[in-house]
Every structure is written in C-alpha cells, then in structure tokens.
Coordinates of C-alpha atoms in Angstrom, one line a residue:
Chain A
M1 CA 0.0 0.0 0.0
A2 CA 1.6 3.3 -1.1
P3 CA 1.4 6.2 1.3
P4 CA -0.8 9.1 0.1
R5 CA 0.7 12.0 -1.7
S6 CA -0.1 14.4 1.2
F7 CA 2.1 12.2 3.5
L8 CA 4.9 12.0 1.0
W9 CA 5.0 15.8 0.4
S10 CA 4.8 16.6 4.1
R11 CA 7.6 14.2 4.7
R12 CA 9.8 15.7 2.0
I13 CA 9.3 19.2 3.2
F14 CA 9.6 18.4 6.9
L15 CA 12.7 16.3 6.5
T16 CA 14.4 18.8 4.2
L17 CA 13.9 21.7 6.6
L18 CA 15.0 19.6 9.6
T19 CA 18.1 18.4 7.7
G20 CA 19.0 22.1 7.0
F21 CA 18.4 23.0 10.7
V22 CA 20.7 20.2 11.8
L23 CA 23.4 20.6 9.2
V24 CA 23.9 24.4 9.2
P25 CA 25.9 24.5 12.5
V26 CA 27.8 21.4 11.5
Y27 CA 28.7 23.1 8.2
V28 CA 29.7 26.3 10.0
M29 CA 32.0 24.3 12.3
V30 CA 33.7 22.5 9.5
S31 CA 34.0 25.4 7.0
S32 CA 35.1 28.0 9.6
S33 CA 37.8 25.6 10.9
L34 CA 39.4 25.8 7.5
K35 CA 39.3 29.6 7.1
P36 CA 42.1 32.1 7.8
L37 CA 41.6 34.4 10.8
A38 CA 40.8 37.4 8.6
D39 CA 38.0 35.5 7.0
V40 CA 36.2 34.5 10.3
S41 CA 36.7 37.9 11.8
G42 CA 34.9 39.8 9.0
T43 CA 31.3 39.4 7.7
F44 CA 30.2 35.8 7.5
R45 CA 30.8 34.1 4.2
W46 CA 29.4 30.7 3.2
L47 CA 32.5 29.8 1.3
P48 CA 36.0 30.2 2.6
S49 CA 38.1 32.8 0.8
D50 CA 41.1 30.7 1.2
L51 CA 41.3 27.1 2.4
T52 CA 43.9 26.5 5.1
I53 CA 44.7 23.8 7.7
R54 CA 46.7 26.3 9.7
P55 CA 44.0 26.4 12.5
Y56 CA 44.5 22.7 13.1
I57 CA 48.2 23.2 13.7
D58 CA 47.8 26.4 15.8
I59 CA 45.1 25.0 18.2
W60 CA 47.8 22.9 20.0
S61 CA 50.0 25.9 20.8
T62 CA 47.4 28.7 21.5
V63 CA 46.2 26.7 24.5
P64 CA 47.5 23.5 26.0
L65 CA 44.8 21.5 24.2
A66 CA 46.6 18.2 24.6
T67 CA 46.7 18.6 28.4
Y68 CA 43.0 19.4 28.4
F69 CA 42.4 16.4 26.2
V70 CA 44.2 14.1 28.5
N71 CA 42.4 15.6 31.6
S72 CA 39.0 15.1 29.9
L73 CA 40.0 11.6 28.9
I74 CA 41.1 10.7 32.5
V75 CA 38.2 12.3 34.2
A76 CA 35.4 11.1 31.9
G77 CA 37.0 7.6 31.6
A78 CA 37.5 7.1 35.3
A79 CA 34.0 8.4 36.1
T80 CA 32.5 6.0 33.5
V81 CA 34.5 3.0 34.7
C82 CA 33.7 3.7 38.4
S83 CA 30.0 4.2 37.9
V84 CA 29.5 1.3 35.6
V85 CA 31.4 -1.2 37.7
I86 CA 29.7 -0.1 40.9
A87 CA 26.3 0.0 39.2
V88 CA 26.7 -3.5 37.9
F89 CA 26.8 -4.9 41.4
A90 CA 24.1 -2.6 42.7
A91 CA 21.7 -3.3 39.8
Y92 CA 22.3 -7.0 40.1
A93 CA 21.3 -6.9 43.8
V94 CA 18.2 -4.9 43.0
S95 CA 17.2 -6.9 40.0
R96 CA 17.7 -10.4 41.5
Y97 CA 17.2 -10.1 45.3
D98 CA 14.4 -9.0 47.6
F99 CA 15.7 -7.2 50.7
R100 CA 14.7 -4.7 53.2
G101 CA 15.2 -1.1 52.0
K102 CA 15.1 -2.0 48.3
R103 CA 12.3 0.5 47.6
V104 CA 14.0 3.2 49.5
F105 CA 17.2 2.6 47.6
T106 CA 15.6 2.6 44.1
V107 CA 13.5 5.7 44.9
T108 CA 16.6 7.5 46.2
V109 CA 18.6 6.6 43.1
L110 CA 15.7 7.7 40.8
S111 CA 15.1 11.0 42.6
T112 CA 18.8 12.1 42.8
Q113 CA 18.8 11.9 39.0
M114 CA 16.2 14.7 38.8
F115 CA 18.1 17.1 41.1
P116 CA 19.9 20.0 39.6
G117 CA 23.7 19.7 39.6
I118 CA 23.9 23.1 41.2
L119 CA 22.4 21.5 44.4
F120 CA 25.4 19.3 44.9
L121 CA 28.0 21.7 43.5
L122 CA 27.8 24.2 46.4
P123 CA 28.2 21.7 49.3
L124 CA 30.8 19.7 47.4
F125 CA 32.8 22.8 46.8
L126 CA 32.7 23.7 50.5
I127 CA 33.6 20.2 51.5
Y128 CA 36.6 20.1 49.2
V129 CA 37.8 23.5 50.3
N130 CA 37.4 22.5 54.0
I131 CA 39.1 19.1 53.6
G132 CA 42.0 20.9 51.9
Q133 CA 42.2 23.4 54.8
A134 CA 42.1 20.7 57.4
T135 CA 44.2 17.9 56.0
G136 CA 46.1 19.4 53.1
I137 CA 44.6 16.9 50.7
A138 CA 43.9 18.9 47.6
L139 CA 40.5 17.5 46.4
F140 CA 39.6 20.9 45.1
G141 CA 41.1 21.4 41.7
S142 CA 42.3 17.8 41.4
R143 CA 41.2 15.3 38.9
G144 CA 40.2 12.9 41.6
G145 CA 37.9 15.5 43.1
L146 CA 36.3 16.2 39.8
I147 CA 35.8 12.5 39.1
L148 CA 34.0 12.2 42.4
T149 CA 31.7 15.1 41.5
Y150 CA 30.9 13.4 38.2
L151 CA 29.6 10.4 40.0
T152 CA 26.7 12.6 41.2
F153 CA 25.1 12.3 37.8
S154 CA 26.7 9.2 36.3
L155 CA 26.2 6.8 39.2
P156 CA 22.4 7.1 39.7
F157 CA 21.9 7.1 35.9
S158 CA 24.0 3.9 35.5
I159 CA 22.3 2.1 38.3
W160 CA 18.8 3.0 37.0
M161 CA 19.5 2.0 33.4
L162 CA 21.2 -1.3 34.4
I163 CA 18.4 -2.3 36.7
G164 CA 16.1 -2.1 33.7
Y165 CA 18.5 -3.9 31.5
F166 CA 19.2 -6.7 34.0
D167 CA 15.4 -7.2 34.5
S168 CA 15.2 -7.9 30.8
V169 CA 17.7 -10.8 31.1
P170 CA 15.7 -13.9 31.9
R171 CA 16.1 -15.1 35.5
D172 CA 16.2 -18.7 34.4
L173 CA 19.6 -18.1 32.9
D174 CA 21.4 -17.2 36.2
E175 CA 19.3 -19.6 38.2
A176 CA 20.5 -22.4 35.9
A177 CA 24.1 -21.2 36.6
L178 CA 23.5 -21.3 40.3
V179 CA 22.2 -24.9 40.0
D180 CA 25.2 -25.8 38.0
G181 CA 27.5 -24.7 40.8
C182 CA 28.2 -21.0 40.2
G183 CA 28.2 -18.6 43.1
P184 CA 26.1 -15.5 42.9
L185 CA 29.1 -13.6 41.7
G186 CA 29.9 -16.3 39.2
A187 CA 26.3 -16.2 37.9
L188 CA 26.6 -12.4 37.6
F189 CA 29.9 -12.4 35.7
R190 CA 29.5 -15.6 33.6
V191 CA 25.8 -15.2 32.7
V192 CA 24.1 -11.9 33.5
V193 CA 26.9 -9.6 32.5
P194 CA 27.6 -11.3 29.1
A195 CA 23.8 -11.4 28.4
A196 CA 23.6 -7.7 29.2
V197 CA 26.6 -6.5 27.3
P198 CA 24.6 -4.2 24.9
G199 CA 23.0 -2.5 27.9
I200 CA 26.3 -2.1 29.7
V201 CA 27.9 -0.7 26.6
A202 CA 25.0 1.7 26.2
V203 CA 25.3 2.9 29.8
A204 CA 29.0 3.3 29.5
V205 CA 28.7 5.3 26.2
Y206 CA 26.1 7.5 27.7
A207 CA 28.0 8.1 31.0
F208 CA 31.2 8.9 29.0
M209 CA 29.4 11.4 26.7
T210 CA 27.7 13.2 29.6
A211 CA 31.0 13.5 31.5
W212 CA 32.8 14.6 28.3
G213 CA 30.3 17.4 27.9
E214 CA 30.0 18.5 31.5
V215 CA 30.6 22.2 32.2
L216 CA 29.2 23.1 35.6
F217 CA 31.5 21.1 37.9
A218 CA 34.5 21.5 35.5
S219 CA 34.2 25.2 35.6
V220 CA 34.3 25.4 39.4
M221 CA 36.4 22.4 40.4
T222 CA 39.4 22.6 38.1
N223 CA 42.6 24.7 38.0
D224 CA 45.2 25.5 35.4
T225 CA 46.7 22.0 35.3
T226 CA 43.5 20.0 35.7
R227 CA 41.2 22.0 33.3
T228 CA 39.1 19.9 31.0
L229 CA 38.2 20.6 27.4
A230 CA 34.8 22.0 28.5
V231 CA 36.5 24.9 30.2
G232 CA 39.8 24.9 28.2
L233 CA 38.1 25.9 24.9
Q234 CA 37.4 29.3 26.4
G235 CA 41.1 30.0 26.1
Y236 CA 40.8 30.7 22.4
S237 CA 39.2 34.0 23.1
T238 CA 41.5 36.7 24.5
L239 CA 40.7 40.3 25.3
N240 CA 41.8 41.4 21.9
D241 CA 41.1 38.5 19.6
V242 CA 38.7 35.7 19.3
Y243 CA 40.3 32.9 17.2
W244 CA 37.0 31.6 15.8
N245 CA 38.7 29.4 13.2
Q246 CA 40.8 27.7 15.9
I247 CA 37.8 27.4 18.2
M248 CA 35.9 25.6 15.4
A249 CA 39.0 23.4 14.6
A250 CA 39.4 22.5 18.3
S251 CA 35.7 21.8 18.6
L252 CA 35.9 19.4 15.7
V253 CA 38.9 17.6 17.0
V254 CA 37.2 17.3 20.4
S255 CA 33.9 16.2 18.9
V256 CA 34.8 13.7 16.2
P257 CA 35.9 10.8 18.5
V258 CA 32.7 11.1 20.6
V259 CA 30.3 11.5 17.7
A260 CA 32.0 8.6 15.8
G261 CA 31.8 6.4 18.9
F262 CA 28.2 7.4 19.5
L263 CA 27.1 6.7 15.9
L264 CA 28.9 3.3 16.0
L265 CA 27.3 2.3 19.2
Q266 CA 23.9 4.0 18.8
R267 CA 22.1 0.7 18.2
Y268 CA 23.1 -0.5 21.6
L269 CA 22.0 2.8 23.1
V270 CA 18.5 2.5 21.5
A271 CA 18.3 -1.0 22.8
G272 CA 19.4 0.1 26.2
L273 CA 17.0 3.0 26.4
T274 CA 14.2 0.8 25.4
A275 CA 14.9 -1.8 28.0
G276 CA 16.0 0.7 30.7
A277 CA 14.0 3.9 30.4
V278 CA 11.0 3.2 28.3
K279 CA 9.4 0.3 30.0
Chain B
M1 CA 34.7 -18.8 50.3
T2 CA 33.6 -18.7 46.7
T3 CA 33.7 -22.5 46.6
T4 CA 31.4 -23.1 49.6
V5 CA 28.6 -20.9 48.5
P6 CA 27.8 -22.6 45.2
T7 CA 27.8 -26.1 46.7
E8 CA 25.5 -25.1 49.5
A9 CA 23.2 -23.3 47.1
A10 CA 23.3 -26.3 44.8
V11 CA 22.6 -28.7 47.6
R12 CA 19.6 -26.7 48.8
Q13 CA 18.3 -26.4 45.2
I14 CA 18.5 -30.2 44.6
S15 CA 17.6 -31.6 48.0
P16 CA 16.2 -29.0 50.3
G17 CA 15.6 -31.5 53.2
T18 CA 19.1 -32.8 53.6
A19 CA 20.9 -29.6 54.7
S20 CA 21.5 -29.8 58.5
G21 CA 20.8 -27.0 60.9
P22 CA 24.2 -25.6 61.7
R23 CA 25.3 -25.8 58.1
R24 CA 22.2 -23.9 56.8
R25 CA 22.6 -20.9 59.0
P26 CA 25.8 -19.4 57.6
G27 CA 24.5 -20.0 54.2
R28 CA 21.3 -18.1 54.9
I29 CA 23.0 -15.2 56.5
R30 CA 25.3 -14.9 53.5
R31 CA 22.2 -14.9 51.2
I32 CA 20.5 -12.2 53.2
G33 CA 23.7 -10.2 53.5
L34 CA 24.7 -10.6 49.9
P35 CA 22.4 -8.0 48.4
Y36 CA 23.7 -5.5 50.9
L37 CA 27.3 -6.5 50.2
L38 CA 26.7 -5.9 46.4
L39 CA 25.1 -2.6 47.2
L40 CA 27.8 -1.5 49.6
P41 CA 30.0 0.5 47.1
A42 CA 27.0 2.1 45.6
L43 CA 25.6 3.0 49.0
L44 CA 28.9 4.5 50.2
L45 CA 29.2 6.6 47.1
E46 CA 25.6 7.7 47.2
L47 CA 26.1 8.7 50.8
L48 CA 29.3 10.6 49.8
V49 CA 28.1 12.4 46.7
H50 CA 24.4 12.8 47.3
L51 CA 23.2 12.5 50.9
V52 CA 26.0 14.2 52.7
P53 CA 26.1 17.2 50.3
M54 CA 22.3 17.5 50.5
V55 CA 22.3 17.6 54.3
I56 CA 25.2 20.1 54.2
G57 CA 23.3 22.1 51.6
M58 CA 20.2 22.2 53.9
V59 CA 22.4 23.3 56.8
M60 CA 24.1 25.9 54.7
S61 CA 20.7 27.4 53.7
F62 CA 20.2 28.4 57.4
K63 CA 23.6 30.1 57.7
E64 CA 24.9 33.5 56.8
L65 CA 27.5 32.0 54.5
T66 CA 29.4 34.7 52.7
Q67 CA 33.0 34.7 51.3
F68 CA 34.4 35.3 54.8
Y69 CA 33.3 31.9 56.0
I70 CA 34.3 29.8 53.0
R71 CA 37.5 28.6 54.8
D72 CA 35.4 27.0 57.4
W73 CA 31.7 27.0 56.7
T74 CA 30.8 25.5 60.1
T75 CA 31.8 28.8 61.9
A76 CA 29.3 30.9 59.8
P77 CA 26.6 32.3 62.1
W78 CA 23.1 30.9 62.0
N79 CA 20.5 33.3 60.6
G80 CA 17.4 31.1 60.7
L81 CA 15.0 31.6 57.8
D82 CA 16.6 34.8 56.6
N83 CA 18.0 33.3 53.4
Y84 CA 14.6 31.9 52.6
S85 CA 12.7 35.2 53.4
V86 CA 15.2 37.1 51.2
S87 CA 14.7 34.6 48.4
V88 CA 10.9 34.8 48.4
D89 CA 10.6 38.5 49.2
F90 CA 9.5 39.4 45.7
D91 CA 9.4 43.1 46.3
A92 CA 13.1 43.3 47.2
P93 CA 15.8 43.0 44.5
V94 CA 17.0 39.5 45.3
G95 CA 13.5 37.9 45.5
A96 CA 12.3 39.8 42.4
A97 CA 15.3 38.6 40.4
L98 CA 14.7 35.1 41.6
L99 CA 11.0 35.2 40.7
H100 CA 11.8 36.6 37.3
S101 CA 14.4 34.0 36.7
F102 CA 11.9 31.3 37.7
L103 CA 9.3 32.5 35.3
V104 CA 11.8 32.7 32.5
T105 CA 12.9 29.2 33.2
V106 CA 9.3 27.9 33.3
A107 CA 8.5 29.6 29.9
F108 CA 11.7 28.4 28.4
T109 CA 11.3 24.9 29.6
L110 CA 7.7 24.5 28.4
L111 CA 8.5 25.9 25.0
S112 CA 11.6 23.9 24.6
V113 CA 10.1 20.6 25.7
A114 CA 7.0 21.1 23.5
L115 CA 9.2 21.9 20.4
C116 CA 11.6 19.0 21.1
W117 CA 8.7 16.6 21.5
L118 CA 6.9 17.8 18.4
I119 CA 10.0 17.7 16.1
G120 CA 11.2 14.4 17.5
T121 CA 7.8 12.7 17.2
A122 CA 7.2 14.0 13.7
A123 CA 10.6 12.9 12.5
A124 CA 10.2 9.5 14.1
I125 CA 6.8 9.0 12.5
F126 CA 7.9 10.2 9.1
M127 CA 10.9 7.8 9.2
Q128 CA 8.9 4.8 10.5
D129 CA 8.9 3.0 7.1
T130 CA 11.9 2.6 4.9
F131 CA 12.9 5.0 2.1
R132 CA 16.1 5.7 0.3
G133 CA 18.6 7.6 2.5
R134 CA 16.8 6.8 5.8
G135 CA 19.8 5.3 7.5
L136 CA 22.0 8.2 6.6
L137 CA 19.4 10.7 7.7
R138 CA 18.9 8.9 11.0
A139 CA 22.6 9.0 11.8
L140 CA 22.7 12.7 10.8
F141 CA 19.8 13.5 13.1
L142 CA 21.7 12.1 16.0
V143 CA 24.7 14.3 15.5
P144 CA 23.5 17.3 17.6
Y145 CA 22.8 14.9 20.4
A146 CA 26.2 13.3 20.2
L147 CA 28.2 16.5 20.1
P148 CA 29.6 17.6 23.4
V149 CA 27.5 20.4 24.7
Y150 CA 30.2 23.1 24.7
T151 CA 31.3 22.5 21.2
A152 CA 27.7 22.6 19.9
V153 CA 26.9 25.7 21.9
I154 CA 30.2 27.5 21.0
T155 CA 29.3 27.0 17.3
W156 CA 25.9 28.7 17.9
V157 CA 27.7 31.5 19.8
F158 CA 29.7 32.1 16.6
M159 CA 26.6 32.0 14.5
F160 CA 24.9 34.5 16.8
Q161 CA 27.8 37.0 16.7
H162 CA 26.7 40.5 15.9
D163 CA 29.3 41.4 13.3
N164 CA 30.6 38.1 11.8
G165 CA 27.7 35.7 12.6
L166 CA 25.8 33.6 10.1
V167 CA 22.4 34.5 11.6
N168 CA 22.7 38.2 11.0
H169 CA 24.3 37.6 7.6
V170 CA 21.3 35.6 6.5
L171 CA 18.6 37.6 8.1
H172 CA 20.0 41.0 7.4
D173 CA 22.4 40.9 4.4
Q174 CA 20.9 38.1 2.4
L175 CA 17.1 38.2 3.2
G176 CA 16.8 41.8 4.3
L177 CA 14.4 40.9 7.1
T178 CA 15.9 43.2 9.7
D179 CA 16.7 47.0 9.4
K180 CA 20.1 46.5 11.0
P181 CA 22.0 43.5 12.4
S182 CA 20.5 42.4 15.7
F183 CA 22.1 41.5 19.0
W184 CA 21.3 37.9 19.9
L185 CA 23.3 37.2 23.0
I186 CA 22.3 40.3 24.9
G187 CA 18.8 41.9 25.3
D188 CA 15.4 40.3 24.6
N189 CA 16.6 38.2 21.6
S190 CA 18.7 36.1 23.9
F191 CA 15.6 34.1 24.9
I192 CA 15.1 33.1 21.2
A193 CA 18.8 32.3 20.9
L194 CA 18.7 30.1 24.0
L195 CA 15.5 28.4 22.8
T196 CA 16.9 27.7 19.4
V197 CA 20.1 26.1 20.7
S198 CA 18.2 24.1 23.3
V199 CA 15.8 22.7 20.7
W200 CA 18.6 22.0 18.2
K201 CA 20.5 20.0 20.9
G202 CA 17.5 18.4 22.5
W203 CA 15.0 17.1 19.9
P204 CA 17.1 14.1 18.8
F205 CA 16.6 12.6 22.2
A206 CA 12.8 12.7 21.7
F207 CA 13.4 11.3 18.2
L208 CA 15.4 8.3 19.7
I209 CA 12.9 7.5 22.4
V210 CA 9.9 7.8 20.1
M211 CA 11.6 5.6 17.5
A212 CA 12.2 3.0 20.2
G213 CA 8.5 3.3 21.3
L214 CA 7.2 2.9 17.7
Q215 CA 8.9 -0.5 17.5
N216 CA 6.6 -1.8 20.3
I217 CA 3.3 -1.0 18.5
P218 CA 2.0 -4.3 17.1
K219 CA 1.7 -4.4 13.2
E220 CA -1.7 -6.1 13.4
L221 CA -3.3 -2.9 14.7
Y222 CA -2.3 -1.1 11.5
E223 CA -3.4 -4.0 9.3
A224 CA -6.8 -4.2 11.0
A225 CA -7.2 -0.4 10.6
S226 CA -6.3 -0.4 7.0
L227 CA -8.8 -3.3 6.3
D228 CA -11.4 -1.1 8.0
G229 CA -10.5 1.6 5.5
A230 CA -8.5 4.0 7.7
G231 CA -6.0 6.1 5.7
L232 CA -2.4 6.7 6.8
W233 CA -3.1 10.0 8.5
Q234 CA -6.0 8.4 10.4
Q235 CA -3.8 5.5 11.5
I236 CA -1.2 8.0 12.8
R237 CA -3.9 9.9 14.7
R238 CA -5.9 6.9 16.0
I239 CA -3.2 4.2 16.5
T240 CA 0.4 5.7 16.6
L241 CA -0.1 8.7 18.8
P242 CA -2.3 6.9 21.4
S243 CA 0.0 3.9 21.5
L244 CA 2.9 6.2 22.3
R245 CA 1.3 7.6 25.4
P246 CA 3.2 5.6 28.0
V247 CA 6.5 6.4 26.2
N248 CA 5.6 10.1 26.0
Q249 CA 4.8 10.3 29.7
V250 CA 8.3 9.2 30.6
L251 CA 9.8 11.3 27.8
V252 CA 8.1 14.5 28.7
L253 CA 9.1 14.2 32.3
V254 CA 12.7 13.5 31.5
L255 CA 12.9 16.3 29.0
F256 CA 11.3 18.7 31.5
L257 CA 13.7 17.9 34.2
W258 CA 16.8 18.1 32.0
T259 CA 15.7 21.4 30.4
F260 CA 14.7 22.9 33.7
N261 CA 18.0 22.0 35.3
D262 CA 20.1 22.8 32.3
F263 CA 23.2 24.8 33.1
N264 CA 25.6 23.9 30.3
T265 CA 23.7 25.6 27.5
P266 CA 23.1 29.0 29.0
Y267 CA 26.5 29.1 30.7
V268 CA 28.4 28.5 27.4
L269 CA 26.0 30.7 25.5
F270 CA 26.1 33.7 27.8
G271 CA 28.8 33.2 30.4
K272 CA 28.6 33.7 34.2
T273 CA 25.9 36.3 34.0
A274 CA 23.0 35.7 31.6
P275 CA 21.0 38.5 30.0
E276 CA 17.8 39.2 31.9
A277 CA 15.6 37.7 29.2
A278 CA 17.4 34.4 29.4
D279 CA 18.3 34.2 33.0
L280 CA 17.7 30.5 33.8
I281 CA 17.5 29.4 37.4
S282 CA 20.5 27.2 37.5
V283 CA 22.8 30.0 36.2
H284 CA 21.0 32.4 38.5
I285 CA 21.9 30.2 41.6
Y286 CA 25.4 29.8 40.3
Q287 CA 25.8 33.5 40.0
A288 CA 24.3 34.1 43.5
S289 CA 26.9 31.7 44.9
F290 CA 30.1 32.0 42.9
V291 CA 29.9 35.5 41.5
T292 CA 28.4 37.4 44.5
W293 CA 29.7 34.8 46.9
N294 CA 26.5 34.4 48.8
F295 CA 26.4 30.7 49.5
G296 CA 23.7 30.9 52.1
T297 CA 21.2 32.5 49.8
G298 CA 22.3 30.2 46.9
S299 CA 21.7 27.2 49.0
A300 CA 18.2 28.4 50.1
M301 CA 17.4 29.0 46.4
S302 CA 18.6 25.4 45.6
V303 CA 16.4 23.9 48.3
L304 CA 13.4 25.9 47.0
L305 CA 14.1 24.7 43.5
L306 CA 14.4 21.1 44.7
L307 CA 11.0 21.4 46.5
F308 CA 9.4 22.8 43.4
L309 CA 10.8 19.9 41.2
L310 CA 9.6 17.3 43.8
V311 CA 6.1 18.8 43.8
V312 CA 5.9 19.0 40.0
T313 CA 7.2 15.5 39.5
G314 CA 4.8 14.2 42.2
V315 CA 1.8 15.9 40.7
Y316 CA 2.9 14.8 37.2
L317 CA 3.2 11.1 38.3
V318 CA -0.2 11.2 40.0
I319 CA -1.9 12.7 36.9
T320 CA -0.3 10.3 34.4
S321 CA -1.0 7.2 36.5
R322 CA -4.6 8.3 36.9
G323 CA -4.8 8.8 33.2
R324 CA -3.4 5.4 32.6
R325 CA -5.9 3.8 35.0
T326 CA -8.9 5.5 33.3
A327 CA -7.5 4.6 29.9
D328 CA -7.4 0.9 30.9
V329 CA -11.1 0.9 31.9

C-alpha cells in the first residue's frame, strides 16, 4: 500500500527543513575551521576565501589543548568505569534479590537523578575546600575530586539503566548457573553480564558522553593544570582577539571521537534505552 | 569462600531437606547479607556524593555564609530563615530577580520541551517506514545529540555573533528581514537564541525515544485499521499517537527535568551572568553563589528549586498514573 501524496509531500518538506536545521551549524563548524583568521573575523561568508589547515596546527599551541584532552579523557574515563562497575553490582542486587530497604534505595537513586547539579556543587565545593584546609589533601582542583563530582550524575543514571536492563535478562539463565554450581558472583559475571553487554555498553557510552560534555563542575572544580576541554576551549578568546577558526577546529577535534563512537554504538544505546528507560 | 557458597546453594536447590541446621545458618546469613554487600560500594558513594552534600546544603541554607566563612563554613553564624525570606521577598531585588528567573525558566522549559517533542515525534513517525537515505538521515539527526554540549553551543555562539555571525548575515544581508543586524546574545533576543540552541540540541533525544517506542506497536493494529478503510493520517492519529502515550509520559518528564535544570547551554552561550531575558534558574543560583559569593542564599534557592521539582514530579506522576488507569477501563 503506497502512502498518500499528502504524506509523501509533508515528509519531504519536513525532513528537508530539519536536515537544514541540523546541518547548518555542522557546516559552519567544518568550514570555519578551514578559514584564515581574517575571514572568520569579518562578515560571515558561506564559502572560505582561502582554504587553510593552519588552525588545526595552531590549536595545539594557542592553548595547552593536549593537556586538556588528557584531563578530559582521564576524568570522563574514570567516572565512567567507576560508575559502571559499581552500578553492575548494585543493579544485580536490586534486580535479583528481595531485601529490606530495596524500595527506599531505588526511589533515592531515581530522585537524585532529577536534582539539579547546582544543588550538589555548592556543598561539594565547600567540603573540598574545607578538607583541603584541614588535611592538606587537595581535592579541590584535582582530577580525583572532579571524578567524584561526576559520580553525582553518572552513578544514579547507570544504576537505574542497568536495573532495567538486568530485568530484561531472563532469570532462568542465572538460576541455571546457580544450580550448575556457580556462586552468585559467578552467575553475575558468567551469565548476567555477558547477556547484558549491549546494555552495559549503552550505559558506558552514555556516561562517558555526559562526562565529556560536562561544564558546571568542570568550571568550578578545576585549576590551570586539571582543566578539562569544556573549560579549556574558552582559552581561544582573549581580550583582543577571538580565534574563531581555531575554536571551530578544536571543537571538531574534540567532537569527532565522541560523535563517531556514538554513531557506531547507537544501536546499543537505543536497545538500552528501550529496556531501561521506556518500560 | 567462593567454593562453599555454590555447593550449599546447589545442595539446597537439589535436595532441600538434607541440609543440616548448623550448616544452613551461615548460608542463609550470607544470602541475606549478599544484596547489601553488592550494594555497599553504591551505598557508600551515594552517601558521599548525594546524601552528605544534600544535608550540608540544607544546613548551609540556614547560615549566613558569605566569602568570609568559606575557609570553614561551620563557623558561619546561623540566621534562621533569613536566606529563605530574602529569596521569596518578591518586592526586594534578590527575590524579584529570583521570581523573574523562575518565570523565564518555566516559559523556556515549556516551549523547549514542546518543540523538542513535536519535532522528535514528527521525525520518528515520518521515518517509520523505509525509504532511500533513511539510515544516513537517521545518523545525521543524532549528531546534535552526540556533540559535546560546549562545542555545539560554541558554534551557535559564533553563528549568533553581531558582526561576523551567520544568523545576522542571512537575516540582514541576504534576506533583508531586519533593518540592522540584531544582537542575539544580549537583550530580549537572547531568549530566542537560547531556545533555538536548546531545541537543536534536545530534539534528537525525543526522536530516539519515540523511534524505540514505535517498534513496540503491534503491526496487526495497522493491518486491521487499513482493512477497515483507515488512511495513513487516520492511522497515525488513532493508533500511533495513542500507543505512544506511556512512552511520552516518561519522555516529557525526562525532557522537562533536563531542560529545567540545564546549566551547560546558558552558561556556554552567555557566560557567568546571563542576560535578563534568558536568566535560567541554574545559572542564577550559580551567579548568586560563585559571583556574588553568597552561598547561604544560593543554598536556600537550591532547596526551594528542589522542593518545586519534587512537587511538580509528584503531581505529574499522579496525573499520568490516573490517566493510565482510566485509559485501561
């Protein structure tokens, strides 16, 4: 059965407009990253006057981009690994066992997800400053301190998504493993985790992306040496000049790995969202 | 230890009657303790990053916590409900600004969620059946969502520039729609700028979720409807949209909370102090705390915001669950 003409035409118009809306900023990012500074400083032009890869060379020396890159990688990576590993144990407990306080736990996890980050930022800031004053341990401004603050959003999210995903793994599977002589941890790692790999990948990708893009905690909790990309990119605008071509080049360099990873793994993410969030 | 647990569990599974009293006990304790043991790391961290900060946040909101007391916040003097009364005194500057910021946030959130939902749902429905280029388009549509917030927003900042931005170039130079180039990142236009960026970044999430939801609608429903003579538009209105209802209820709530709490977008777009027309509440609280160094008032505002979100979510959950119950009958 062929769709009616009205549907086909609405679809063509709608999808064309939407594609334009989505693509224009992407085009601006790519084309401006290949323009000389004089070109991006003057009136906007759709086509570069002169193609140059100079911005891609200069971005590394204008600001210590490589350092920021490594910082972001360490902070986002560590926050992801910590929250996913801890969430696997917690979600397994919630999904497979009945225990006192289970409801309180799940409701707490769910509700902390809806709280604004600013709510945790102020107290954590004061705690870090005070711990630093009292013991000399520099949590404030350190990567470790930042990783800990990232767990405020990545941990509840990971637990919540994985509970949903583990629930979709048939119980018979791990019960069979228990009968066959596995311990509960054996059942978790030999049966449940392998069966839930798509969900775990989805959660990890999501947690990493969120941490990679985080601005609020990064802007307060970092110093010159621990700055992440989210804050570091501000370094391309000085009082006198804004190096828009370098900002766009750096943005692309920073974005391409995440976007590529996301597009490669998006099938898992959709599967994970369906099982975890949209039940 | 790992070897005794499986054998006991296995013995109990196979022949429940044979396990003797003293041997059963440790096994049972371990079984009851196990969930807590698995939860322990999560519990400790939740305590550390959520519960303790929240309690401290509550305490802070009752203190006169200015920059003089940051070195040791516990020594700050108590001031009872002062922070709260300052925050909700809508005739005085602090309260008036907070109320304004709250109203801006509500308007912004409602518009942004509505637009994200509409665009995402339309795109998902239009792309439900296969056509040439569908896979490519689908990947393309996910790009705004996959981009790190700051790179996406920085690009929009560039596009909204007064002198060298694409938006003014197109609206003024090319289409001649405005008398002179407009300012987008200051003044009243900043609300439109913020909304545009938020929708650009947010709609693909709605698209993803609705696409997932569409897969769960049984094909037989459509077949039966088309046998009864229902056209495609009618099928969308009578089958697709009603079937998406449970998905939409979760989606709208999540979009609402994310947009309402969003800090990244306005902060990268406008910096530490947002223009009045686009002064979202999270940046407002940030500014009260880290620009004017008034942590006490900032905490009180956070607590008020939290209470508001709890009430809204509660009411929303009650309404949607009642809707679901009547829909079942």
